[in-house]
């Protein structure tokens, strides 16, 4: 884990400038969630509008919305592909994102252009450097 001030950045994941993370699993699917920075900026998360299973997203499309006591924010797809699973646990316990932002994934995507799109994402060190500019 890399620490940047009060924020934690998990190593081994890919990151976007909009504070989403992507974890490539052994089967080639990708888990997507929001970073520690994002959950701290949002404050107490009250609701996650999960995306629809079967929906196809392009990199940069709105994946879902997360609602907190402070704001409603859009979560963007870090990669293109088909949503094959969502974390139903967040329907009843959206605060799990505050408790463990890197464990409480939002969606699992079957990627359509993984190798090319991963090149456009940041690794943990690059994301940590990005946080220092905010």
PDB file of C-alpha atoms in Angstrom:
ATOM      1  CA  UNK A   1       0.000   0.000   0.000  1.00  0.00           C
ATOM      2  CA  UNK A   2       1.332   3.436  -0.926  1.00  0.00           C
ATOM      3  CA  UNK A   3       0.316   6.295   1.361  1.00  0.00           C
ATOM      4  CA  UNK A   4      -0.073   9.825   0.012  1.00  0.00           C
ATOM      5  CA  UNK A   5      -0.976  12.007   2.972  1.00  0.00           C
ATOM      6  CA  UNK A   6      -4.205  10.543   4.367  1.00  0.00           C
ATOM      7  CA  UNK A   7      -4.939   8.545   1.195  1.00  0.00           C
ATOM      8  CA  UNK A   8      -4.053   4.943   0.473  1.00  0.00           C
ATOM      9  CA  UNK A   9      -3.218   3.623  -3.008  1.00  0.00           C
ATOM     10  CA  UNK A  10      -3.307  -0.151  -3.435  1.00  0.00           C
ATOM     11  CA  UNK A  11      -0.489  -1.588  -5.516  1.00  0.00           C
ATOM     12  CA  UNK A  12      -1.231  -3.983  -8.365  1.00  0.00           C
ATOM     13  CA  UNK A  13      -4.289  -2.080  -9.606  1.00  0.00           C
ATOM     14  CA  UNK A  14      -4.801   0.332 -12.506  1.00  0.00           C
ATOM     15  CA  UNK A  15      -6.169   3.826 -11.939  1.00  0.00           C
ATOM     16  CA  UNK A  16      -7.956   6.646 -13.768  1.00  0.00           C
ATOM     17  CA  UNK A  17      -7.578  10.393 -13.208  1.00  0.00           C
ATOM     18  CA  UNK A  18     -11.247  10.308 -12.122  1.00  0.00           C
ATOM     19  CA  UNK A  19     -10.340   8.028  -9.175  1.00  0.00           C
ATOM     20  CA  UNK A  20     -11.642   4.672 -10.368  1.00  0.00           C
ATOM     21  CA  UNK A  21      -9.549   1.531  -9.954  1.00  0.00           C
ATOM     22  CA  UNK A  22      -9.458  -1.597 -12.111  1.00  0.00           C
ATOM     23  CA  UNK A  23      -8.189  -5.000 -11.021  1.00  0.00           C
ATOM     24  CA  UNK A  24      -7.491  -7.604 -13.687  1.00  0.00           C
ATOM     25  CA  UNK A  25      -8.461 -11.052 -12.377  1.00  0.00           C
ATOM     26  CA  UNK A  26      -6.844 -14.347 -13.387  1.00  0.00           C
ATOM     27  CA  UNK A  27      -9.757 -15.188 -15.717  1.00  0.00           C
ATOM     28  CA  UNK A  28      -9.244 -11.918 -17.627  1.00  0.00           C
ATOM     29  CA  UNK A  29     -12.293 -10.144 -16.193  1.00  0.00           C
ATOM     30  CA  UNK A  30     -11.878  -6.808 -14.447  1.00  0.00           C
ATOM     31  CA  UNK A  31     -13.255  -5.589 -11.120  1.00  0.00           C
ATOM     32  CA  UNK A  32     -13.989  -1.855 -10.922  1.00  0.00           C
ATOM     33  CA  UNK A  33     -14.386   0.366  -7.882  1.00  0.00           C
ATOM     34  CA  UNK A  34     -13.557   3.815  -6.562  1.00  0.00           C
ATOM     35  CA  UNK A  35     -10.360   4.799  -4.780  1.00  0.00           C
ATOM     36  CA  UNK A  36      -9.699   5.738  -1.173  1.00  0.00           C
ATOM     37  CA  UNK A  37      -9.337   9.351  -2.326  1.00  0.00           C
ATOM     38  CA  UNK A  38     -12.776   9.259  -3.990  1.00  0.00           C
ATOM     39  CA  UNK A  39     -14.564   7.749  -1.000  1.00  0.00           C
ATOM     40  CA  UNK A  40     -12.955  10.254   1.414  1.00  0.00           C
ATOM     41  CA  UNK A  41     -13.907  13.183  -0.834  1.00  0.00           C
ATOM     42  CA  UNK A  42     -17.490  11.906  -1.032  1.00  0.00           C
ATOM     43  CA  UNK A  43     -17.880  11.317   2.689  1.00  0.00           C
ATOM     44  CA  UNK A  44     -20.447   8.829   3.992  1.00  0.00           C
ATOM     45  CA  UNK A  45     -21.811   6.893   1.025  1.00  0.00           C
ATOM     46  CA  UNK A  46     -25.570   6.423   1.264  1.00  0.00           C
ATOM     47  CA  UNK A  47     -26.487   4.778  -2.046  1.00  0.00           C
ATOM     48  CA  UNK A  48     -24.880   3.123  -5.054  1.00  0.00           C
ATOM     49  CA  UNK A  49     -26.910   2.902  -8.248  1.00  0.00           C
ATOM     50  CA  UNK A  50     -25.449  -0.324  -9.586  1.00  0.00           C
ATOM     51  CA  UNK A  51     -25.073  -0.695 -13.354  1.00  0.00           C
ATOM     52  CA  UNK A  52     -27.173  -3.177 -15.292  1.00  0.00           C
ATOM     53  CA  UNK A  53     -25.731  -6.645 -15.875  1.00  0.00           C
ATOM     54  CA  UNK A  54     -25.438  -7.288 -19.612  1.00  0.00           C
ATOM     55  CA  UNK A  55     -24.927  -3.609 -20.441  1.00  0.00           C
ATOM     56  CA  UNK A  56     -21.960  -2.783 -22.680  1.00  0.00           C
ATOM     57  CA  UNK A  57     -19.835   0.213 -21.731  1.00  0.00           C
ATOM     58  CA  UNK A  58     -17.090   2.072 -23.518  1.00  0.00           C
ATOM     59  CA  UNK A  59     -14.061   3.354 -21.629  1.00  0.00           C
ATOM     60  CA  UNK A  60     -15.046   6.706 -20.119  1.00  0.00           C
ATOM     61  CA  UNK A  61     -18.806   6.018 -20.171  1.00  0.00           C
ATOM     62  CA  UNK A  62     -20.785   6.550 -16.970  1.00  0.00           C
ATOM     63  CA  UNK A  63     -20.798   3.194 -15.197  1.00  0.00           C
ATOM     64  CA  UNK A  64     -23.029   4.182 -12.278  1.00  0.00           C
ATOM     65  CA  UNK A  65     -23.749   6.875  -9.710  1.00  0.00           C
ATOM     66  CA  UNK A  66     -22.646   6.973  -6.089  1.00  0.00           C
ATOM     67  CA  UNK A  67     -24.612   9.148  -3.672  1.00  0.00           C
ATOM     68  CA  UNK A  68     -23.157  10.427  -0.417  1.00  0.00           C
ATOM     69  CA  UNK A  69     -24.223  12.902   2.222  1.00  0.00           C
ATOM     70  CA  UNK A  70     -22.198  15.545   0.321  1.00  0.00           C
ATOM     71  CA  UNK A  71     -22.864  14.841  -3.352  1.00  0.00           C
ATOM     72  CA  UNK A  72     -23.966  12.560  -6.155  1.00  0.00           C
ATOM     73  CA  UNK A  73     -21.054  11.619  -8.378  1.00  0.00           C
ATOM     74  CA  UNK A  74     -20.682   9.589 -11.528  1.00  0.00           C
ATOM     75  CA  UNK A  75     -18.345   6.625 -11.696  1.00  0.00           C
ATOM     76  CA  UNK A  76     -16.767   6.109 -15.130  1.00  0.00           C
ATOM     77  CA  UNK A  77     -15.805   2.831 -16.781  1.00  0.00           C
ATOM     78  CA  UNK A  78     -11.993   2.546 -16.777  1.00  0.00           C
ATOM     79  CA  UNK A  79     -12.188  -0.028 -19.594  1.00  0.00           C
ATOM     80  CA  UNK A  80     -14.629  -1.054 -22.330  1.00  0.00           C
ATOM     81  CA  UNK A  81     -16.621  -4.265 -22.177  1.00  0.00           C
ATOM     82  CA  UNK A  82     -19.732  -6.015 -20.912  1.00  0.00           C
ATOM     83  CA  UNK A  83     -20.862  -5.800 -17.315  1.00  0.00           C
ATOM     84  CA  UNK A  84     -21.150  -9.435 -16.230  1.00  0.00           C
ATOM     85  CA  UNK A  85     -21.693  -8.987 -12.491  1.00  0.00           C
ATOM     86  CA  UNK A  86     -22.425  -6.260  -9.934  1.00  0.00           C
ATOM     87  CA  UNK A  87     -21.736  -6.207  -6.207  1.00  0.00           C
ATOM     88  CA  UNK A  88     -25.295  -6.683  -4.889  1.00  0.00           C
ATOM     89  CA  UNK A  89     -23.985  -6.320  -1.324  1.00  0.00           C
ATOM     90  CA  UNK A  90     -23.759  -2.561  -1.950  1.00  0.00           C
ATOM     91  CA  UNK A  91     -27.577  -2.343  -2.269  1.00  0.00           C
ATOM     92  CA  UNK A  92     -27.908  -2.964   1.462  1.00  0.00           C
ATOM     93  CA  UNK A  93     -24.488  -1.764   2.625  1.00  0.00           C
ATOM     94  CA  UNK A  94     -23.147   1.065   0.436  1.00  0.00           C
ATOM     95  CA  UNK A  95     -20.946   2.154   3.359  1.00  0.00           C
ATOM     96  CA  UNK A  96     -18.686  -0.848   2.584  1.00  0.00           C
ATOM     97  CA  UNK A  97     -17.021   1.440   0.023  1.00  0.00           C
ATOM     98  CA  UNK A  98     -16.060   3.818   2.867  1.00  0.00           C
ATOM     99  CA  UNK A  99     -14.845   0.919   5.013  1.00  0.00           C
ATOM    100  CA  UNK A 100     -12.791  -0.841   2.305  1.00  0.00           C
ATOM    101  CA  UNK A 101     -12.666   1.047  -1.018  1.00  0.00           C
ATOM    102  CA  UNK A 102     -10.357  -1.525  -2.616  1.00  0.00           C
ATOM    103  CA  UNK A 103     -12.396  -4.501  -1.411  1.00  0.00           C
ATOM    104  CA  UNK A 104     -15.886  -3.177  -2.156  1.00  0.00           C
ATOM    105  CA  UNK A 105     -15.907  -3.442  -5.938  1.00  0.00           C
ATOM    106  CA  UNK A 106     -18.884  -2.093  -7.903  1.00  0.00           C
ATOM    107  CA  UNK A 107     -18.908  -4.079 -11.152  1.00  0.00           C
ATOM    108  CA  UNK A 108     -17.131  -6.900 -12.938  1.00  0.00           C
ATOM    109  CA  UNK A 109     -16.494  -6.292 -16.628  1.00  0.00           C
ATOM    110  CA  UNK A 110     -15.613  -8.723 -19.394  1.00  0.00           C
ATOM    111  CA  UNK A 111     -13.214  -6.463 -21.314  1.00  0.00           C
ATOM    112  CA  UNK A 112     -13.325  -5.996 -25.071  1.00  0.00           C
ATOM    113  CA  UNK A 113     -10.002  -4.182 -25.584  1.00  0.00           C
ATOM    114  CA  UNK A 114      -8.048  -4.787 -22.390  1.00  0.00           C
ATOM    115  CA  UNK A 115      -4.414  -4.698 -23.494  1.00  0.00           C
ATOM    116  CA  UNK A 116      -4.752  -1.413 -25.382  1.00  0.00           C
ATOM    117  CA  UNK A 117      -6.831   0.310 -22.698  1.00  0.00           C
ATOM    118  CA  UNK A 118      -4.597  -0.737 -19.790  1.00  0.00           C
ATOM    119  CA  UNK A 119      -1.798   1.270 -21.426  1.00  0.00           C
ATOM    120  CA  UNK A 120      -3.941   4.393 -20.939  1.00  0.00           C
ATOM    121  CA  UNK A 121      -4.405   3.819 -17.187  1.00  0.00           C
ATOM    122  CA  UNK A 122      -1.983   4.649 -14.371  1.00  0.00           C
ATOM    123  CA  UNK A 123      -0.245   2.143 -12.140  1.00  0.00           C
ATOM    124  CA  UNK A 124      -0.203   2.714  -8.364  1.00  0.00           C
ATOM    125  CA  UNK A 125       2.979   4.829  -8.435  1.00  0.00           C
ATOM    126  CA  UNK A 126       1.698   7.089 -11.211  1.00  0.00           C
ATOM    127  CA  UNK A 127      -1.661   7.490  -9.436  1.00  0.00           C
ATOM    128  CA  UNK A 128       0.111   8.343  -6.161  1.00  0.00           C
ATOM    129  CA  UNK A 129       2.034  11.057  -8.044  1.00  0.00           C
ATOM    130  CA  UNK A 130      -1.263  12.282  -9.538  1.00  0.00           C
ATOM    131  CA  UNK A 131      -2.767  12.595  -6.028  1.00  0.00           C
ATOM    132  CA  UNK A 132       0.116  14.841  -4.988  1.00  0.00           C
ATOM    133  CA  UNK A 133      -0.974  17.375  -7.642  1.00  0.00           C
ATOM    134  CA  UNK A 134      -4.531  17.689  -6.274  1.00  0.00           C
TER     135      UNK A 134
END
